[in-house]
Tab-separated table of C-alpha atoms and ligand atoms in Angstrom:
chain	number	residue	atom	x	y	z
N	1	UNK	CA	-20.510	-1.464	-28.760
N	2	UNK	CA	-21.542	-0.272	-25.173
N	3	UNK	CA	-18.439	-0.529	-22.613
N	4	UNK	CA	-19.206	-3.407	-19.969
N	5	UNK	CA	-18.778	-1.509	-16.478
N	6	UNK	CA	-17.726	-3.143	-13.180
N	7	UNK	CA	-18.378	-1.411	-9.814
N	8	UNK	CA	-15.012	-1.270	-7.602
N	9	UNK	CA	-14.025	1.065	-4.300
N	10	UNK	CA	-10.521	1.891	-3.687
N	11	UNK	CA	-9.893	1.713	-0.148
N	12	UNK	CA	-7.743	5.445	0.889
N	13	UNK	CA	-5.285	5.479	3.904
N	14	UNK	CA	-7.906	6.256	7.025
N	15	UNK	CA	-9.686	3.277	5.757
N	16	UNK	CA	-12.691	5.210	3.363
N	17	UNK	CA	-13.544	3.741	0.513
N	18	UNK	CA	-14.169	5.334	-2.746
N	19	UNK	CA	-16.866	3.563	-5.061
N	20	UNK	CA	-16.039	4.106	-8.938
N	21	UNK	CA	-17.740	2.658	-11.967
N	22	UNK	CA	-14.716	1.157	-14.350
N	23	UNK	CA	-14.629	0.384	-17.585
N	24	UNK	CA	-13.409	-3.223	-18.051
N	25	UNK	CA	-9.990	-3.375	-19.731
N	26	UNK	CA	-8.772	-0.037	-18.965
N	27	UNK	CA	-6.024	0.070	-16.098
N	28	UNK	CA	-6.204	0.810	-12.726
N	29	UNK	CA	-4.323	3.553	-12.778
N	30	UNK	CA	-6.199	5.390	-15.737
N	31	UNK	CA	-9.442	4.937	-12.924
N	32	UNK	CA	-8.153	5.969	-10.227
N	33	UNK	CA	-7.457	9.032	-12.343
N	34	UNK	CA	-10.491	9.410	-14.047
N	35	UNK	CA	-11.936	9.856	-10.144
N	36	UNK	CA	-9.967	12.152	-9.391
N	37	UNK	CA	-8.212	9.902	-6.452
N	38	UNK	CA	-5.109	10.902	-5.459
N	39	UNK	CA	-2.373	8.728	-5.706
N	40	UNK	CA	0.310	8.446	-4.273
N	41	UNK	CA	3.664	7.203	-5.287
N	42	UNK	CA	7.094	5.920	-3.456
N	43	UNK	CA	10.225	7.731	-4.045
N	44	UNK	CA	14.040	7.264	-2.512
N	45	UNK	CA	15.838	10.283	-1.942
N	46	UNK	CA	19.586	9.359	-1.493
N	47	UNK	CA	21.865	11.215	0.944
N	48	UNK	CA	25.204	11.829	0.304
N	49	UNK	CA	26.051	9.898	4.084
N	50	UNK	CA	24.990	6.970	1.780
N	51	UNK	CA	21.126	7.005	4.076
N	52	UNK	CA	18.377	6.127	1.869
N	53	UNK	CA	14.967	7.394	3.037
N	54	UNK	CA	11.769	5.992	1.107
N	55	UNK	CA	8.741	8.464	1.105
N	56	UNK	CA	5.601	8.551	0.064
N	57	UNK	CA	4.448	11.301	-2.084
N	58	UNK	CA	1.225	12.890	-3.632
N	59	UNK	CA	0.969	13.448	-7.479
N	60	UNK	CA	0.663	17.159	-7.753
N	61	UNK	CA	2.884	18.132	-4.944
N	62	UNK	CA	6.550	18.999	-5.627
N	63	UNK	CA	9.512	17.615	-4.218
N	64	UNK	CA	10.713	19.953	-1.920
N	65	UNK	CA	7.517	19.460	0.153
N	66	UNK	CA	8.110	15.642	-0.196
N	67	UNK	CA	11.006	15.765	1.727
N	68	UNK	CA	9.919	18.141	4.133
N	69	UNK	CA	6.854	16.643	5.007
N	70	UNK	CA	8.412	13.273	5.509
N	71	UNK	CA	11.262	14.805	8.098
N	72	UNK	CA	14.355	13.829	5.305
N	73	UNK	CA	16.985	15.485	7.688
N	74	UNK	CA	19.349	17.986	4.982
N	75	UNK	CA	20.511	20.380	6.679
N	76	UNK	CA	19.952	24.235	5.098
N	77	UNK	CA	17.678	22.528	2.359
N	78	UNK	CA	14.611	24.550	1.290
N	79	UNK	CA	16.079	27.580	3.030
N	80	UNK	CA	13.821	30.230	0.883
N	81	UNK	CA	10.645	28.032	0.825
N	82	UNK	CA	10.174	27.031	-2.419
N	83	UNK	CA	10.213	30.773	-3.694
N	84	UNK	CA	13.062	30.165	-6.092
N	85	UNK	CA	15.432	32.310	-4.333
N	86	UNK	CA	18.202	29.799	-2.745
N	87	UNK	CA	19.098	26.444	-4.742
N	88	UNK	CA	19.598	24.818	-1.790
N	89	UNK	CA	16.808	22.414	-2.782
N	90	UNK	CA	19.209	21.388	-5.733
N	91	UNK	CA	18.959	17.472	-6.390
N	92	UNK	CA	20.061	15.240	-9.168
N	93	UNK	CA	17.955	12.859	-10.774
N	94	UNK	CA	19.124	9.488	-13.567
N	95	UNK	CA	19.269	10.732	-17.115
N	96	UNK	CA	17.074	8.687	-18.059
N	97	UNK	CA	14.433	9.820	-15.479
N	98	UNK	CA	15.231	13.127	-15.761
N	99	UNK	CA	14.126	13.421	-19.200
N	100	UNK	CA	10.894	12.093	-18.033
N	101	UNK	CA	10.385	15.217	-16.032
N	102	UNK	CA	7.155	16.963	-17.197
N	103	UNK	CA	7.768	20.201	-16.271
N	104	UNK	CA	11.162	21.364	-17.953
N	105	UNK	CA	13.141	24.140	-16.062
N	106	UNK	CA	12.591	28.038	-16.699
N	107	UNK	CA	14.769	30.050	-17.200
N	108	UNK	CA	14.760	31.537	-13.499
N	109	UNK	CA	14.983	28.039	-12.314
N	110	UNK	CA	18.056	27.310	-14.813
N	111	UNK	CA	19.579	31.002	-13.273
N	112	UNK	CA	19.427	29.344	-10.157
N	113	UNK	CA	20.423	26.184	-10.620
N	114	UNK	CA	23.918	27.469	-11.888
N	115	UNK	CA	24.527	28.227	-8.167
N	116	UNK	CA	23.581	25.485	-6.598
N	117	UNK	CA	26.291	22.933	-5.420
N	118	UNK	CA	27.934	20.396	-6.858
N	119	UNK	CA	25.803	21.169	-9.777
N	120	UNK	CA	25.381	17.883	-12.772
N	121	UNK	CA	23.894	18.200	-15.944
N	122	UNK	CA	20.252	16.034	-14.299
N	123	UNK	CA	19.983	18.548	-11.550
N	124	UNK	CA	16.933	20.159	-10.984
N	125	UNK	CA	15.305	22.568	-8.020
N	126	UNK	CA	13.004	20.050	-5.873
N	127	UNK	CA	10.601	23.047	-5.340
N	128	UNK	CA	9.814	23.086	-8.896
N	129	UNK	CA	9.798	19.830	-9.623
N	130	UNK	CA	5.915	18.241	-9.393
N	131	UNK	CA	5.359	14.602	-8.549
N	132	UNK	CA	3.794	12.557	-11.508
N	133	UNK	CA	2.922	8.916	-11.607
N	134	UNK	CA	5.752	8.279	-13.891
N	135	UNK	CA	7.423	8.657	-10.878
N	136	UNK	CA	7.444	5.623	-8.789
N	137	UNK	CA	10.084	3.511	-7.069
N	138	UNK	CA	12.721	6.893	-8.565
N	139	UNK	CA	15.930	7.181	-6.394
N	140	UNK	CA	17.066	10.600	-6.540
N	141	UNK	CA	20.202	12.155	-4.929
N	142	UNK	CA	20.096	14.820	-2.137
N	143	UNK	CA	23.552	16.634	-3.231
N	144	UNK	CA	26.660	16.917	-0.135
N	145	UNK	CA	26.144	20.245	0.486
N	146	UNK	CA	23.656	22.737	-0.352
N	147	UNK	CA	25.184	26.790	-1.587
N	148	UNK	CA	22.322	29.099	-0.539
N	149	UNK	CA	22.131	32.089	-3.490
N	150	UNK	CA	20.825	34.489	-0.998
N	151	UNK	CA	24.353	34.784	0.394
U	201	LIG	FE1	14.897	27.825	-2.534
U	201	LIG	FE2	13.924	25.834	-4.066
U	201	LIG	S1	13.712	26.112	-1.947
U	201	LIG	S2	15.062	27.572	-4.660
């Protein structure tokens, strides 16, 4: 039997709207992306001062650029720029939630991680971790100090 189609727009954040043709039944998240809109989802990164700080973040980006583009004050993090050369973007993530990671560590990463501070058996490096829609409402911990490899 032919799918019954609706017509709907998705409104983005400068106020555009997007126009798709849905299929009814299937979810709104399976249109938005089927249209290729990007989505966005809301993370908390905890600090170890006990600050939370809520971001948004863009599926496909990864998390070091998360917290640099929304001004998450940690001092020395990212120091090599997401070139895998510093594990100062070490954070820690809920078992549960890191399992659901898609991308599983290298072995370079895993190299790397073994340096980083205060290291826990759900750390990952936030540059090579990519934001999925799986993702929303995680809190994740920014560790208490950051050990940067380079020396
Ligand atoms: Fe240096 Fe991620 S920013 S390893």
């Amino acid at each position: 039997p032919k799918k019954e189609k609706i017509c709907l727009y998705f409104v983005d954040r400068d106020g555009d709207r997007i126009t798709v043709n849905a299929d009814v039944g299937s979810s709104l998240l399976d249109v938005a992306i089927d249209n290729d809109i990007e989505l966005e989802v809301s993370l908390c990164f905890k600090l170890a001062d006990g600050s939370e700080h809520t971001a948004m973040a863009k599926v496909g980006d990864n998390l070091l650029d998360i917290i640099i583009d929304n001004d998450i004050d940690v001092d020395g993090f990212g120091a090599c720029e997401g070139t895998l050369a510093c594990s100062t973007c070490h954070l820690i993530f809920k078992p549960d939630q890191y399992d659901q990671i898609q991308e599983k560590p290298t072995d370079e990463e895993l190299d790397m991680l073994d340096l980083a501070f205060g290291l826990s058996d759900t750390s990952r490096l936030g540059c090579q971790v990519i934001v999925t829609k799986e993702m929303d409402g995680w809190e994740i911990e920014v560790p208490s100090g950051v050990a940067d490899a380079r020396g």
